[in-house]
PDB file of C-alpha atoms in Angstrom:
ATOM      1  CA  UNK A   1     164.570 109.427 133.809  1.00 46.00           C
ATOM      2  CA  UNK A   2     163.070 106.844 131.643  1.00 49.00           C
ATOM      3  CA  UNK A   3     164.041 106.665 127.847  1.00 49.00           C
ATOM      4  CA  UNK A   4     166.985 109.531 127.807  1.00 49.00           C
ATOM      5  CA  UNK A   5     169.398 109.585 125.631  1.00 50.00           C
ATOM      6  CA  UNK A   6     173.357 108.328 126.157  1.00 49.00           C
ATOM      7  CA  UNK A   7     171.905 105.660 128.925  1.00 48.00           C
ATOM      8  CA  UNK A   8     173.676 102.202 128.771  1.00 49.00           C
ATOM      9  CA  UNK A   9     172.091 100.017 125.832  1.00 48.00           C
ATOM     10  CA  UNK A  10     169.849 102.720 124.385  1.00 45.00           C
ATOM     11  CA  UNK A  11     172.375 103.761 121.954  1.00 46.00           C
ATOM     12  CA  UNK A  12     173.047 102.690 118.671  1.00 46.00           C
ATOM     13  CA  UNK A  13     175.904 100.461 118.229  1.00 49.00           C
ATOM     14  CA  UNK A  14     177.137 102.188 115.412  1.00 49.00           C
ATOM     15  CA  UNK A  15     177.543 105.329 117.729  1.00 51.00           C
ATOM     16  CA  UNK A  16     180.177 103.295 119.895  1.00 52.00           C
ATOM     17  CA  UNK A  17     183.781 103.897 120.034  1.00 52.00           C
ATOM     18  CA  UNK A  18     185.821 101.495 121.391  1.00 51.00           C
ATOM     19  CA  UNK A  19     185.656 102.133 124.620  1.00 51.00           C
ATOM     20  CA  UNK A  20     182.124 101.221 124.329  1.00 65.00           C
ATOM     21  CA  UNK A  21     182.385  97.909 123.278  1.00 75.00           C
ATOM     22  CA  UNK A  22     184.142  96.375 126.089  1.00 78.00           C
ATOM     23  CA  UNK A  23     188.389  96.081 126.734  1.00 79.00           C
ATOM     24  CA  UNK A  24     188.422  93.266 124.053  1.00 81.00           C
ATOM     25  CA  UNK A  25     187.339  95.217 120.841  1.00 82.00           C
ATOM     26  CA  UNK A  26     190.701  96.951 120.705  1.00 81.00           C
ATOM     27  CA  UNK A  27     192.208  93.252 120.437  1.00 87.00           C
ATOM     28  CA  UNK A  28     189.353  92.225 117.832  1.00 89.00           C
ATOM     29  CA  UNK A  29     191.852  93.003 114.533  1.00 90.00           C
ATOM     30  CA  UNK A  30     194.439  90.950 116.277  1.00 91.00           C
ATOM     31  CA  UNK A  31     192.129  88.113 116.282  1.00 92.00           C
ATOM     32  CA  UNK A  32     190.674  88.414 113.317  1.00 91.00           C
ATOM     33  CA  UNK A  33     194.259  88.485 111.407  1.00 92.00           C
ATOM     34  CA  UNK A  34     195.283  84.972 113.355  1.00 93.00           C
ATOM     35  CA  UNK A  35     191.849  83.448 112.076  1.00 94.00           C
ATOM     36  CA  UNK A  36     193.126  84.737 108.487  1.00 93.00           C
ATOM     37  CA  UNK A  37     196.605  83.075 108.835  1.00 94.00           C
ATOM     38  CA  UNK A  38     195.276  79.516 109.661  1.00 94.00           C
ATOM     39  CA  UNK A  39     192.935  79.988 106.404  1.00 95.00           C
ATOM     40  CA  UNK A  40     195.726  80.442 104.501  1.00 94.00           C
ATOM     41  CA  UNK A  41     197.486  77.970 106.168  1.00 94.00           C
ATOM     42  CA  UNK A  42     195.045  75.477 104.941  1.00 95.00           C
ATOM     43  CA  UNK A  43     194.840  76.339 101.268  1.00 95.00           C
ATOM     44  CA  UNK A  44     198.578  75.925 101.171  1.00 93.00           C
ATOM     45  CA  UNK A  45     199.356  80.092 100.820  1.00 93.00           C
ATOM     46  CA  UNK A  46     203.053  79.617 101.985  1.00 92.00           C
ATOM     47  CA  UNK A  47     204.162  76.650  99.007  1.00 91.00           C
ATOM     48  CA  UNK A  48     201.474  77.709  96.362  1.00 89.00           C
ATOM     49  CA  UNK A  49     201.728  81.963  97.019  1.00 90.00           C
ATOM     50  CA  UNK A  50     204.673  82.889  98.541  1.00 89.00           C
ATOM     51  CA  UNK A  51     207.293  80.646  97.332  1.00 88.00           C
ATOM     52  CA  UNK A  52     206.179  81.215  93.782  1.00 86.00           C
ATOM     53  CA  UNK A  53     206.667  84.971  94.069  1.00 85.00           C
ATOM     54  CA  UNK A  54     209.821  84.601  96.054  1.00 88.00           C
ATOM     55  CA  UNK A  55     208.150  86.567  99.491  1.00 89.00           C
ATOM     56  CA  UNK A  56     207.968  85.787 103.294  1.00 91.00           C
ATOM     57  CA  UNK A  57     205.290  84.128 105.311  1.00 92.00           C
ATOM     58  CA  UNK A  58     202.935  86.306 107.357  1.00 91.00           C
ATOM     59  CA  UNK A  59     203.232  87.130 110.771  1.00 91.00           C
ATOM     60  CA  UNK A  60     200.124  86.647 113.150  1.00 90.00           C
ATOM     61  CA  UNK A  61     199.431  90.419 113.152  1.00 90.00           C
ATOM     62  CA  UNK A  62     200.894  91.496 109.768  1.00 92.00           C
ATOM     63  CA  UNK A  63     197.564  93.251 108.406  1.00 91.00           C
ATOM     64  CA  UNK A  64     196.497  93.954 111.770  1.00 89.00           C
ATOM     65  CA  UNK A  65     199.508  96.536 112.431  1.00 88.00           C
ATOM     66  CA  UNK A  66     200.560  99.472 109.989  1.00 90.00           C
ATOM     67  CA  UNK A  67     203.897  98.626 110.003  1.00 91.00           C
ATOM     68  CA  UNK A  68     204.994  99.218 105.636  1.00 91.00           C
ATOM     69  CA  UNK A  69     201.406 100.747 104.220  1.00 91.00           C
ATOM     70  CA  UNK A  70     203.357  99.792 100.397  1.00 90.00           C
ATOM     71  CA  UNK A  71     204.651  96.363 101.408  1.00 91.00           C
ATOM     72  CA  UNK A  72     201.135  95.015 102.663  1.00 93.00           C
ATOM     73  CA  UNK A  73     199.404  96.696  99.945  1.00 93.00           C
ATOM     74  CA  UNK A  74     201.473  94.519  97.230  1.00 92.00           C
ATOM     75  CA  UNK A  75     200.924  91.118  99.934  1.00 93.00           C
ATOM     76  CA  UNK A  76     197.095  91.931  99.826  1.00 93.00           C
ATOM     77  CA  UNK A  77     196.875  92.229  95.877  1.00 93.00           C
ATOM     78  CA  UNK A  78     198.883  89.054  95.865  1.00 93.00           C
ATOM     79  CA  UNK A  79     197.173  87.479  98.004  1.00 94.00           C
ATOM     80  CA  UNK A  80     193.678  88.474  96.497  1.00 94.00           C
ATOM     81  CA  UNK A  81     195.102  87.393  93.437  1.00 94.00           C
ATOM     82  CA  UNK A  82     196.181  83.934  94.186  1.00 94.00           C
ATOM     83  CA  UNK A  83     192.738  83.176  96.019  1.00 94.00           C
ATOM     84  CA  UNK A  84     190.930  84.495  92.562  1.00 95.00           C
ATOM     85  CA  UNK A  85     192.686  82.202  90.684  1.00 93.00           C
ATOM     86  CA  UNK A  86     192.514  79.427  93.191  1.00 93.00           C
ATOM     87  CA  UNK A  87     188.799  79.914  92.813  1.00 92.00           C
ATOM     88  CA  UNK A  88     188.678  78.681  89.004  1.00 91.00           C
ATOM     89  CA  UNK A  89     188.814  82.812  87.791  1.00 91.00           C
ATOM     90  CA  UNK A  90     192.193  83.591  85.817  1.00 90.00           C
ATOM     91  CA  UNK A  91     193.492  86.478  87.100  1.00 91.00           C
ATOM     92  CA  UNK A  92     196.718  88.299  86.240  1.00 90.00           C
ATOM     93  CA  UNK A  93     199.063  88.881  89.215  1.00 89.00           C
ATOM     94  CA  UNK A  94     200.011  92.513  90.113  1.00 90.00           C
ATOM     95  CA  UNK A  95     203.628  93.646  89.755  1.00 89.00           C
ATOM     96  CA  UNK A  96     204.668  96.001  93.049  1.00 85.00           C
ATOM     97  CA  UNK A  97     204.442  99.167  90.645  1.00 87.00           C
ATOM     98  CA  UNK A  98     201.228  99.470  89.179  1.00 91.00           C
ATOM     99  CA  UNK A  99     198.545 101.570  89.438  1.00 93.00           C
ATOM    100  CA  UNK A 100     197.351 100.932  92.673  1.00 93.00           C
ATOM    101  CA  UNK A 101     193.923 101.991  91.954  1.00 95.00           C
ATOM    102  CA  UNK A 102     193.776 100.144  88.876  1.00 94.00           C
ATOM    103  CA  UNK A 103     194.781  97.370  90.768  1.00 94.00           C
ATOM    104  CA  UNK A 104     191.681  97.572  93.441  1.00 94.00           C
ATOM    105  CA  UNK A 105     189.498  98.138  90.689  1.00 95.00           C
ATOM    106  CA  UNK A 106     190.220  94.984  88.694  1.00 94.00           C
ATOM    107  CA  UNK A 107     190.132  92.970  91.854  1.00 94.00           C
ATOM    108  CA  UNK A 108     187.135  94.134  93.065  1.00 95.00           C
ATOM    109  CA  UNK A 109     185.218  93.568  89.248  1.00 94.00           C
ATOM    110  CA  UNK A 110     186.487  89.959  89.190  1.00 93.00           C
ATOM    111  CA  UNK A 111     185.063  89.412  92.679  1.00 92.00           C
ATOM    112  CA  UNK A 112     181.448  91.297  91.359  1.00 93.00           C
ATOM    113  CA  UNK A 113     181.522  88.430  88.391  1.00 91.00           C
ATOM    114  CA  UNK A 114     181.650  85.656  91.375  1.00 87.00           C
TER     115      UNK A 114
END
């Protein structure tokens, strides 16, 4: 029957799990987390963001895998952080204990002022 509904490309993408999207898209966050790492890589994250706070480099899938939700929280804020500042904004570096709502919030108004 012409037109009816659930047929092969008639849906809406947004309605698509990943099962739906082809045996890649379960790999997709894998990728994506590699293409972050050589970013970094080439704004120097290791010798100008790492080192300075005394932490490890990243593996190839550390965002991509929940492995310590608290741990890659604080890498994220530091991260964010660093690339603010490296931008030209001044922003203050989060410590591991605070607020991490406040924390979200402050990075996500400096990146509004952009």
């Amino acid at each position: 029957e012409e037109g009816a509904p659930g047929r092969r490309g008639e849906r809406e993408r947004s309605d698509e799990g990943p099962a739906e999207r082809g045996p890649g898209a379960a790999f997709h966050m894998f990728v994506l987390m590699e293409d972050l790492l050589d970013k970094l890589k080439l704004l120097s994250y290791e010798e100008e963001a790492l080192r300075r706070h005394n932490m490890r480099p990243l593996s190839r899938h550390y965002f991509a895998l929940p492995t310590n939700p608290g741990e890659q929280f604080f890498m994220f804020c530091t991260l964010a952080a660093w690339l603010i500042s490296k931008a030209g904004h001044p922003f203050e570096q989060p410590r591991e204990y605070d607020d991490p709502n406040a924390v979200i919030s402050n990075v996500l108004s400096e990146l509004r002022s952009f």
